[in-house]
Coordinates of C-alpha atoms in Angstrom, one line a residue:
M5 CA -75.4 -5.2 -168.9
A6 CA -71.7 -4.8 -168.5
K7 CA -69.5 -5.2 -171.6
E8 CA -67.3 -8.3 -171.6
I9 CA -63.7 -7.5 -171.1
K10 CA -61.3 -9.7 -173.0
Y11 CA -57.7 -10.2 -171.9
E12 CA -54.7 -12.3 -172.7
I13 CA -51.8 -12.6 -170.3
E14 CA -48.9 -12.6 -172.8
T15 CA -46.1 -12.7 -170.2
H16 CA -46.1 -13.4 -166.5
I17 CA -43.3 -11.2 -165.2
G18 CA -43.5 -12.0 -161.4
T19 CA -45.6 -12.6 -158.3
L20 CA -45.3 -10.0 -155.5
S21 CA -47.4 -11.9 -152.9
T22 CA -50.0 -14.5 -152.2
N23 CA -52.8 -14.1 -149.7
A24 CA -54.5 -16.8 -147.5
K25 CA -57.1 -17.6 -150.2
G26 CA -54.5 -18.2 -152.8
W27 CA -55.0 -14.9 -154.7
T28 CA -51.7 -13.5 -156.1
K29 CA -50.6 -10.0 -156.7
E30 CA -48.8 -10.2 -160.1
L31 CA -47.0 -8.1 -162.6
N32 CA -47.9 -9.2 -166.1
L33 CA -47.8 -8.0 -169.7
I34 CA -51.5 -8.1 -170.8
S35 CA -53.4 -7.4 -174.0
W36 CA -56.8 -5.9 -173.1
N37 CA -59.5 -6.2 -175.7
G38 CA -57.0 -7.0 -178.5
Q39 CA -55.0 -3.8 -177.9
A40 CA -51.2 -3.6 -177.7
P41 CA -50.0 -5.2 -174.4
K42 CA -49.3 -3.1 -171.3
F43 CA -47.7 -3.8 -168.0
D44 CA -50.4 -4.7 -165.5
L45 CA -50.3 -4.9 -161.7
R46 CA -53.3 -6.5 -159.9
V47 CA -54.5 -9.4 -157.8
W48 CA -55.7 -12.6 -159.5
A49 CA -57.7 -15.7 -158.4
P50 CA -55.6 -18.9 -158.6
D51 CA -57.3 -19.9 -161.9
H52 CA -56.9 -16.4 -163.4
E53 CA -60.6 -16.3 -164.1
K54 CA -61.3 -13.5 -161.6
M55 CA -59.3 -10.4 -160.9
G56 CA -59.3 -7.4 -158.6
K57 CA -58.8 -3.8 -159.5
G58 CA -55.3 -2.9 -160.8
I59 CA -53.3 -0.5 -162.8
T60 CA -51.9 -0.7 -166.3
L61 CA -48.7 1.0 -167.3
T62 CA -47.1 1.8 -170.7
N63 CA -43.4 1.2 -171.2
E64 CA -42.7 4.8 -170.4
E65 CA -44.8 4.8 -167.3
L66 CA -43.1 1.6 -166.0
A67 CA -39.6 3.2 -166.7
A68 CA -40.7 6.3 -164.7
L69 CA -41.9 4.1 -161.9
K70 CA -38.6 2.2 -161.9
D71 CA -36.7 5.5 -161.7
I72 CA -38.8 6.7 -158.7
L73 CA -38.4 3.4 -156.9
T74 CA -34.6 3.4 -157.5
S75 CA -34.3 6.9 -156.1
M76 CA -36.0 5.9 -152.8

């Protein structure tokens, strides 16, 4: 049996897109399993009860990504 993953969306930062089924690709600040919150980019069902695969980033990783995107 898979271990239950607990999460709390602490801050919704922004929505990048919405697909035809209403799922949204979002950047949020999320606490996973009671840990310190991290930046999280993934797709969410409209009710936020289901999610797709995504990536989590620390403050340092997000800053590095910002620098990379700015230099493009």
